[in-house]
C-alpha cells in the first residue's frame, strides 16, 4: 500500500476501505507517513467527504491509536458530555457537579481553548490550586468518592487525534463532518463512559454554521456511538450569541458558580437543565424530559449542586470560593452606540475580542490570562439606551484594548425593532424527536 495511491483514490471521490484508512492513521502516528501526504488526504476528505463505513473505520483507527479507559471498577452509571465548542460555554462546570448531585458519576476528559472557542481545562485552571492532571488511580478514587472528576485529556488517549487535529488546524481542514465526528467520538469512546450527551453548537460562533450541517454531524455521531455500544443523544443548540454573559476563564467560573447557586443567566441554566435531563432520560433516571428538568432544577435551587461543586473542586485541590478567583486590573465598559434593541451579538467576534484581551490561546504554546475576558451587560432582544454599557472588557493588556473594543463594537447590531426570539435548543437527535419523552431515536 502507498499513501499516494490512497490520496489519489480519495481525490477521485472513491470510497476507501478500512485497511487503507488504518494504514494512513498508523503510518502517520508512527512518523512513517509525512505531514504533507496526510494533509493532502485530509483536504481530499474535506472536498469529497467520507461514507459511513469510512467514518467508522477512521473512528476505530483513532480509538486504537492509544489506550481505551475501562471505567468498570467505578460503581454506578458513568456519563460524559461534550460540546463541539462555542463562546461562553461553561456548561461542563455546572453540569458535572449537577449530574453528580443527581447520583450519576461523571468522569470527563476535557480540552483547552483554541482560536475563538473556549476550553474547559483553561476555565478550571483559573481556580487557584486546582489540579487538572491526575494519575488514573487518582481519577478512579475520586470518581468513587465524589462522583465527579474533570481532568485534561491524558497523553495516551487517542494520540492520533491530537496529531491530526493540529495538522487540520494548520491546513484549513477542521470543518468536515466526518473528520469532526470521528475526532469527537474517538475521544468519547476511548474515555469509557456508557452514556453521553453531545452538544452540537450551531451558528455564528460554531464550527457548524447551518442547522443542516449540524443535523448531519449529530446523526453521524449518534451512529458511531451506537456502533461502539454507547448510548448517545445530541442536542443542537444555538451559538448565535454567547452563552450566558461571561466570556473568559475566571469570569466563566464565577458565572457557573452563580448558576450552581440557583441564579445565573437564563440561557445557561436552561441549557444545563436540557443537557442534564437528556442524560437522566438516557440512563433511565427520569421518564420524561420534564421530570428530568424538575429534578435538576431542584438540585440547583436547594444548594445540593453547589455543595457538590465545592466537594469536587476541593478534591482536586482547588479553592471553590468565587472570591478567590483572579481579577483583571482593568475593567472598561463599552457603550451602546445608539438607542434601540440588541438584534445581534456575534459570538465569533466576542470570542476573538476576549482572545485579544488575553483569555484565549492564539497558539498552542500561549498561556491564557485567567482573569481576562468580557462580561456582557445585555442579551439579544434587550432594549438599550445610547451610551449605556453593553458590557465590560477585563484585561491587563492595555495595548490590545482598543482593537478588542472595536471588535466587540462590531459584534453588536442595534436596531429599531426587537428581533424574533430564537430557540436555544434547535433540534435533538438520538432521543425522542419531540423532546418530551425518551424512546428509540
Ligand atoms: N472538536 C473536536 O474534538 N474535534 C473536532 O474535529 C472539532 C471539534
Coordinates of C-alpha atoms and ligand atoms in Angstrom, one line a residue:
X1 CA 0.0 0.0 0.0
X2 CA 1.2 3.5 -0.7
X3 CA -0.1 6.8 0.7
X4 CA 0.0 8.5 -2.7
X5 CA -2.4 5.9 -4.1
X6 CA -4.9 6.3 -1.3
X7 CA -4.8 10.1 -1.7
X8 CA -5.4 9.8 -5.4
X9 CA -8.3 7.4 -4.7
X10 CA -10.0 9.9 -2.3
X11 CA -9.2 12.8 -4.7
X12 CA -11.3 10.9 -7.3
X13 CA -14.2 10.7 -4.8
X14 CA -13.9 6.9 -4.4
X15 CA -14.6 5.1 -1.1
X16 CA -11.5 3.9 0.9
X17 CA -11.5 0.5 2.6
X18 CA -10.9 0.3 6.4
X19 CA -7.4 -1.1 5.8
X20 CA -6.4 1.9 3.8
X21 CA -7.6 4.3 6.5
X22 CA -5.8 2.3 9.2
X23 CA -2.6 2.3 7.1
X24 CA -2.7 6.2 6.9
X25 CA -3.5 6.7 10.6
X26 CA -1.0 4.2 11.9
X27 CA 1.7 5.4 9.4
X28 CA 1.1 9.0 10.5
X29 CA 1.3 8.3 14.2
X30 CA 4.5 6.2 13.8
X31 CA 6.1 9.0 11.7
X32 CA 6.3 6.9 8.6
X33 CA 3.9 9.0 6.5
X34 CA 4.8 12.7 6.4
X35 CA 2.5 15.7 7.2
X36 CA 2.2 16.7 3.6
X37 CA 0.7 13.5 2.5
X38 CA -1.8 13.3 5.4
X39 CA -2.6 17.0 4.8
X40 CA -3.4 16.2 1.1
X41 CA -5.6 13.3 2.2
X42 CA -7.4 15.5 4.7
X43 CA -8.1 18.1 2.1
X44 CA -9.4 15.4 -0.3
X45 CA -11.7 14.2 2.5
X46 CA -12.9 17.8 3.1
X47 CA -13.8 18.2 -0.5
X48 CA -15.1 14.7 -1.3
X49 CA -16.5 13.5 2.0
X50 CA -16.5 10.1 3.6
X51 CA -19.2 7.4 3.7
X52 CA -20.4 5.8 6.9
X53 CA -18.1 2.8 6.7
X54 CA -15.1 5.0 6.1
X55 CA -16.0 7.3 9.0
X56 CA -16.5 4.3 11.3
X57 CA -13.1 2.9 10.2
X58 CA -11.4 6.3 10.9
X59 CA -13.0 6.4 14.3
X60 CA -11.8 2.9 15.2
X61 CA -8.3 3.7 13.9
X62 CA -8.2 6.8 16.1
X63 CA -9.5 5.0 19.2
X64 CA -7.0 2.2 18.8
X65 CA -4.0 4.6 18.4
X66 CA -3.9 4.8 22.3
X67 CA -5.4 3.4 25.4
X68 CA -9.2 2.8 26.0
X69 CA -10.2 3.6 29.5
X70 CA -12.0 0.9 31.5
X71 CA -14.4 2.5 34.0
X72 CA -15.9 -0.8 35.1
X73 CA -14.2 -0.6 38.5
X74 CA -16.2 2.5 39.3
X75 CA -19.7 1.6 40.5
X76 CA -22.8 3.3 39.2
X77 CA -23.8 4.9 35.9
X78 CA -20.9 6.6 34.2
X79 CA -21.8 9.6 32.0
X80 CA -20.0 12.1 29.8
X81 CA -20.9 15.2 27.9
X82 CA -19.2 17.0 25.1
X83 CA -19.6 20.3 23.3
X84 CA -18.3 20.9 19.8
X85 CA -17.0 24.3 21.0
X86 CA -18.5 27.7 21.5
X87 CA -18.2 31.1 23.1
X88 CA -19.1 31.5 26.8
X89 CA -19.9 27.7 27.0
X90 CA -19.3 26.9 30.7
X91 CA -21.9 24.2 30.9
X92 CA -19.5 21.5 32.0
X93 CA -18.6 23.5 35.1
X94 CA -22.3 23.4 36.0
X95 CA -23.4 20.1 34.6
X96 CA -20.6 17.9 36.0
X97 CA -21.4 18.6 39.7
X98 CA -25.2 18.9 39.0
X99 CA -25.3 15.4 37.5
X100 CA -23.1 14.0 40.3
X101 CA -25.6 15.6 42.8
X102 CA -28.3 13.6 41.0
X103 CA -26.4 10.4 41.6
X104 CA -24.7 9.9 38.3
X105 CA -20.9 9.5 38.0
X106 CA -19.2 12.0 35.7
X107 CA -15.7 11.1 34.5
X108 CA -14.7 13.7 32.0
X109 CA -11.5 14.4 30.0
X110 CA -11.7 18.0 28.7
X111 CA -9.7 20.1 26.3
X112 CA -8.2 23.5 26.1
X113 CA -9.3 26.5 24.1
X114 CA -8.0 27.2 20.6
X115 CA -9.0 30.1 18.3
X116 CA -12.2 31.9 19.3
X117 CA -13.6 28.9 21.3
X118 CA -13.0 28.3 25.0
X119 CA -11.9 25.1 26.7
X120 CA -13.0 23.6 30.0
X121 CA -9.4 22.9 31.2
X122 CA -8.4 26.6 30.8
X123 CA -11.5 27.6 32.7
X124 CA -10.9 25.1 35.5
X125 CA -7.3 26.2 35.8
X126 CA -8.5 29.8 36.6
X127 CA -9.4 28.3 40.0
X128 CA -6.5 28.8 42.4
X129 CA -4.8 25.5 43.3
X130 CA -6.8 23.2 41.1
X131 CA -5.1 20.1 39.6
X132 CA -6.2 19.1 36.1
X133 CA -3.5 16.4 35.7
X134 CA -4.2 13.3 37.7
X135 CA -3.0 9.7 37.6
X136 CA -5.5 7.1 36.6
X137 CA -5.6 5.7 40.1
X138 CA -6.4 9.2 41.4
X139 CA -9.2 9.6 38.8
X140 CA -10.8 6.3 39.8
X141 CA -10.5 7.0 43.5
X142 CA -12.1 10.5 43.2
X143 CA -14.9 9.2 40.9
X144 CA -15.7 6.6 43.5
X145 CA -15.5 9.0 46.4
X146 CA -17.0 12.2 45.0
X147 CA -18.8 11.1 41.8
X148 CA -17.2 13.7 39.6
X149 CA -13.8 14.2 38.1
X150 CA -12.7 16.5 35.3
X151 CA -9.2 16.4 34.0
X152 CA -7.1 17.2 30.9
X153 CA -7.0 14.5 28.3
X154 CA -4.3 12.0 29.1
X155 CA -1.4 11.8 26.6
X156 CA -2.2 8.2 25.8
X157 CA -5.9 8.8 24.9
X158 CA -6.3 9.0 21.1
X159 CA -2.8 10.3 20.3
X160 CA -3.6 10.1 16.6
X161 CA -6.4 12.7 17.0
X162 CA -4.1 15.0 18.8
X163 CA -1.6 14.9 15.9
X164 CA -4.3 15.0 13.2
X165 CA -6.2 17.8 14.9
X166 CA -3.1 20.0 15.0
X167 CA -2.5 19.3 11.3
X168 CA -6.1 20.1 10.4
X169 CA -5.9 23.3 12.4
X170 CA -3.0 24.4 10.2
X171 CA -4.4 23.2 6.9
X172 CA -8.0 24.6 6.9
X173 CA -9.3 21.0 7.2
X174 CA -11.2 21.3 10.5
X175 CA -14.8 21.9 9.2
X176 CA -15.6 18.5 7.7
X177 CA -18.5 16.5 9.2
X178 CA -16.8 13.0 9.0
X179 CA -13.5 14.4 10.4
X180 CA -15.2 16.2 13.3
X181 CA -17.4 13.2 14.0
X182 CA -14.5 10.8 14.1
X183 CA -12.4 13.2 16.2
X184 CA -15.1 13.8 18.8
X185 CA -16.4 10.2 19.0
X186 CA -13.0 8.5 19.1
X187 CA -12.2 10.6 22.3
X188 CA -15.6 9.9 23.8
X189 CA -15.4 6.1 23.1
X190 CA -11.8 5.9 24.5
X191 CA -12.8 7.8 27.6
X192 CA -15.1 4.9 28.5
X193 CA -18.5 6.3 29.6
X194 CA -21.6 4.2 28.8
X195 CA -23.9 7.2 28.1
X196 CA -23.2 10.6 26.8
X197 CA -24.9 13.8 25.7
X198 CA -23.3 15.8 22.9
X199 CA -24.0 19.5 22.4
X200 CA -23.6 20.4 18.8
X201 CA -23.3 24.2 18.5
X202 CA -24.9 25.8 15.5
X203 CA -24.4 29.4 14.3
X204 CA -22.0 32.2 14.1
X205 CA -19.8 31.1 17.0
X206 CA -19.6 27.4 16.0
X207 CA -17.8 25.2 13.5
X208 CA -21.2 24.2 12.1
X209 CA -22.7 27.4 10.7
X210 CA -26.0 25.8 9.5
X211 CA -28.6 23.6 11.1
X212 CA -28.4 21.1 8.2
X213 CA -24.7 20.6 8.7
X214 CA -25.2 20.3 12.5
X215 CA -28.0 17.7 11.9
X216 CA -25.8 15.7 9.7
X217 CA -22.9 15.8 12.2
X218 CA -25.3 14.8 15.0
X219 CA -26.6 11.8 13.1
X220 CA -23.1 10.6 12.2
X221 CA -22.0 10.9 15.9
X222 CA -25.0 9.0 17.2
X223 CA -24.4 6.2 14.7
X224 CA -20.7 6.0 15.7
X225 CA -21.6 5.9 19.4
X226 CA -24.2 3.2 19.0
X227 CA -21.8 1.1 16.9
X228 CA -19.4 1.2 19.8
X229 CA -22.2 0.2 22.2
X230 CA -22.7 3.6 23.8
X231 CA -25.9 5.5 24.5
X232 CA -25.7 8.8 22.7
X233 CA -28.1 11.8 22.5
X234 CA -27.3 15.0 20.7
X235 CA -28.8 18.5 21.2
X236 CA -28.3 21.1 18.5
X237 CA -28.0 24.4 20.4
X238 CA -27.7 28.0 19.3
X239 CA -24.3 29.7 19.2
X240 CA -25.7 32.8 17.6
X241 CA -25.0 34.8 20.7
X242 CA -22.5 33.9 23.5
X243 CA -23.9 31.5 26.1
X244 CA -24.7 33.4 29.3
X245 CA -22.9 36.8 29.8
X246 CA -19.3 35.9 30.7
X247 CA -16.6 35.0 28.2
X248 CA -13.2 34.3 29.7
X249 CA -11.9 31.8 32.1
X250 CA -12.3 33.1 35.7
X251 CA -15.3 35.1 34.6
X252 CA -17.0 32.0 33.3
X253 CA -16.2 30.1 36.5
X254 CA -17.9 32.9 38.5
X255 CA -20.9 32.7 36.3
X256 CA -21.0 28.9 36.6
X257 CA -20.9 29.3 40.4
X258 CA -23.9 31.7 40.3
X259 CA -25.8 29.2 38.2
X260 CA -25.0 26.4 40.7
X261 CA -26.3 28.6 43.4
X262 CA -29.7 28.8 41.7
X263 CA -29.1 32.1 40.0
X264 CA -27.1 32.8 36.8
X265 CA -28.3 33.7 33.3
X266 CA -31.5 32.1 32.0
X267 CA -30.0 30.6 28.8
X268 CA -27.1 28.9 30.7
X269 CA -29.4 27.5 33.3
X270 CA -31.9 26.3 30.6
X271 CA -29.1 24.6 28.6
X272 CA -27.7 22.8 31.6
X273 CA -31.2 21.6 32.5
X274 CA -31.8 20.4 28.9
X275 CA -28.5 18.5 28.6
X276 CA -28.8 17.1 32.1
X277 CA -32.4 16.0 31.7
X278 CA -31.5 14.3 28.4
X279 CA -28.8 12.3 30.3
X280 CA -31.2 11.4 33.1
X281 CA -33.6 10.1 30.5
X282 CA -30.9 8.2 28.6
X283 CA -29.8 6.4 31.7
X284 CA -33.4 5.7 32.9
X285 CA -33.2 8.2 35.9
X286 CA -36.2 10.1 34.5
X287 CA -39.2 9.1 32.5
X288 CA -39.6 12.4 30.6
X289 CA -37.5 15.5 29.9
X290 CA -39.9 17.4 32.1
X291 CA -39.3 15.2 35.1
X292 CA -35.5 15.4 34.5
X293 CA -35.6 19.2 34.3
X294 CA -37.6 19.3 37.5
X295 CA -35.2 17.1 39.4
X296 CA -32.2 19.1 38.3
X297 CA -33.8 22.5 38.9
X298 CA -34.5 21.3 42.4
X299 CA -30.8 20.4 42.9
X300 CA -29.7 23.8 41.7
X301 CA -32.2 25.6 43.9
X302 CA -31.7 23.6 47.0
X303 CA -27.9 24.2 47.1
X304 CA -27.1 20.4 46.5
X305 CA -25.4 21.0 43.2
X306 CA -23.3 23.9 44.7
X307 CA -22.3 21.7 47.7
X308 CA -21.2 19.0 45.1
X309 CA -19.2 21.7 43.2
X310 CA -17.3 22.6 46.4
X311 CA -16.6 19.0 47.2
X312 CA -15.4 18.3 43.6
X313 CA -13.2 21.4 43.3
X314 CA -11.8 20.8 46.8
X315 CA -11.0 17.2 45.9
X316 CA -8.9 18.4 43.0
X317 CA -7.0 20.8 45.3
X318 CA -8.9 24.0 44.2
X319 CA -10.4 26.8 46.2
X320 CA -14.1 26.8 45.4
X321 CA -14.7 30.2 46.8
X322 CA -15.5 32.5 43.8
X323 CA -13.9 35.4 45.8
X324 CA -10.6 33.6 45.3
X325 CA -10.7 33.9 41.5
X326 CA -8.2 36.2 39.9
X327 CA -9.5 39.6 38.7
X328 CA -8.1 41.8 35.9
X329 CA -6.7 45.3 36.8
X330 CA -8.7 47.0 34.0
X331 CA -12.5 46.7 33.7
X332 CA -13.6 49.0 30.8
X333 CA -17.2 49.5 29.8
X334 CA -18.2 49.7 26.1
X335 CA -21.2 51.9 25.4
X336 CA -24.2 51.3 23.2
X337 CA -23.7 53.4 20.0
X338 CA -27.5 54.0 19.6
X339 CA -30.8 53.6 21.3
X340 CA -32.8 50.5 20.2
X341 CA -32.9 46.7 20.5
X342 CA -30.0 44.4 20.6
X343 CA -30.6 42.5 17.4
X344 CA -27.4 40.5 17.2
X345 CA -24.3 39.7 19.3
X346 CA -22.0 37.9 17.1
X347 CA -20.3 35.2 19.2
X348 CA -17.3 34.7 17.0
X349 CA -16.2 38.4 17.3
X350 CA -16.9 38.4 21.1
X351 CA -14.7 35.2 21.4
X352 CA -12.0 36.8 19.2
X353 CA -12.1 40.0 21.3
X354 CA -11.8 38.0 24.5
X355 CA -8.8 36.3 23.0
X356 CA -7.2 39.7 22.2
X357 CA -7.7 40.7 25.8
X358 CA -5.7 37.6 26.9
X359 CA -8.4 35.0 27.5
X360 CA -7.6 32.7 24.6
X361 CA -4.8 30.8 23.1
X362 CA -3.8 32.1 19.6
X363 CA -1.0 29.5 19.5
X364 CA -0.8 26.1 21.3
X365 CA 2.1 27.3 23.5
X366 CA 0.4 30.5 24.6
X367 CA -0.8 30.6 28.3
X368 CA -4.1 32.4 28.7
X369 CA -4.6 35.1 31.3
X370 CA -7.3 33.5 33.6
X371 CA -8.7 36.9 34.6
X372 CA -9.2 38.3 31.1
X373 CA -12.4 38.4 29.1
X374 CA -15.7 40.1 28.5
X375 CA -18.9 40.3 30.6
X376 CA -21.9 41.3 28.6
X377 CA -24.5 43.5 30.3
X378 CA -27.2 42.8 27.8
X379 CA -28.5 39.9 25.7
X380 CA -30.1 39.6 22.3
X381 CA -33.6 41.2 22.3
X382 CA -32.8 43.6 25.2
X383 CA -33.7 47.3 24.8
X384 CA -30.8 49.7 25.3
X385 CA -30.2 53.4 25.5
X386 CA -27.4 55.2 23.7
X387 CA -24.3 55.3 25.9
X388 CA -25.5 52.6 28.3
X389 CA -22.7 49.9 28.8
X390 CA -23.3 46.9 26.6
X391 CA -20.6 45.1 28.6
X392 CA -17.2 45.3 30.2
X393 CA -13.8 44.3 28.9
X394 CA -11.5 42.8 31.6
X395 CA -7.8 42.8 30.8
X396 CA -4.2 43.7 31.8
X397 CA -3.3 44.1 28.1
X398 CA -3.7 47.8 27.5
X399 CA -2.0 47.6 24.1
X400 CA -4.8 45.4 22.6
X401 CA -7.7 47.1 24.4
X402 CA -8.6 49.5 21.5
X403 CA -8.6 46.7 18.9
X404 CA -10.7 44.5 21.2
X405 CA -13.1 47.3 21.9
X406 CA -13.6 47.9 18.2
X407 CA -14.2 44.2 17.7
X408 CA -17.0 44.0 20.3
X409 CA -18.5 47.1 18.9
X410 CA -18.7 45.3 15.5
X411 CA -20.2 42.2 17.3
X412 CA -23.3 44.2 18.2
X413 CA -26.2 45.1 15.9
X414 CA -28.7 47.6 17.4
X415 CA -31.9 48.3 15.5
X416 CA -35.3 50.0 16.0
X417 CA -37.3 46.7 16.4
X418 CA -36.9 43.7 18.6
X419 CA -35.6 40.6 16.8
X420 CA -37.6 37.4 16.6
X421 CA -36.9 35.2 19.7
X422 CA -34.6 32.3 18.9
X423 CA -34.9 28.8 20.3
X424 CA -31.8 27.8 22.4
X425 CA -32.4 24.1 21.5
X426 CA -32.7 23.8 17.7
X427 CA -33.1 20.1 17.5
X428 CA -32.4 16.7 19.0
X429 CA -31.0 13.5 17.6
X430 CA -30.9 10.2 19.4
X431 CA -33.6 10.8 22.0
X432 CA -37.3 11.1 21.2
X433 CA -37.5 13.8 18.5
X434 CA -40.4 15.5 20.2
X435 CA -38.1 16.2 23.1
X436 CA -40.9 15.3 25.5
X437 CA -40.0 11.8 26.2
X438 CA -37.4 9.2 25.5
X439 CA -37.6 6.4 23.0
X440 CA -35.7 4.9 20.3
X441 CA -34.5 7.7 18.1
Ligands
LIG1 N1 -13.9 19.2 18.5 C1 -13.1 18.0 18.4 O1 -12.8 17.4 19.4 N2 -12.7 17.7 17.2 C2 -13.0 18.4 16.0 O2 -12.6 17.9 15.0 C3 -13.8 19.5 16.2 C4 -14.2 19.9 17.4

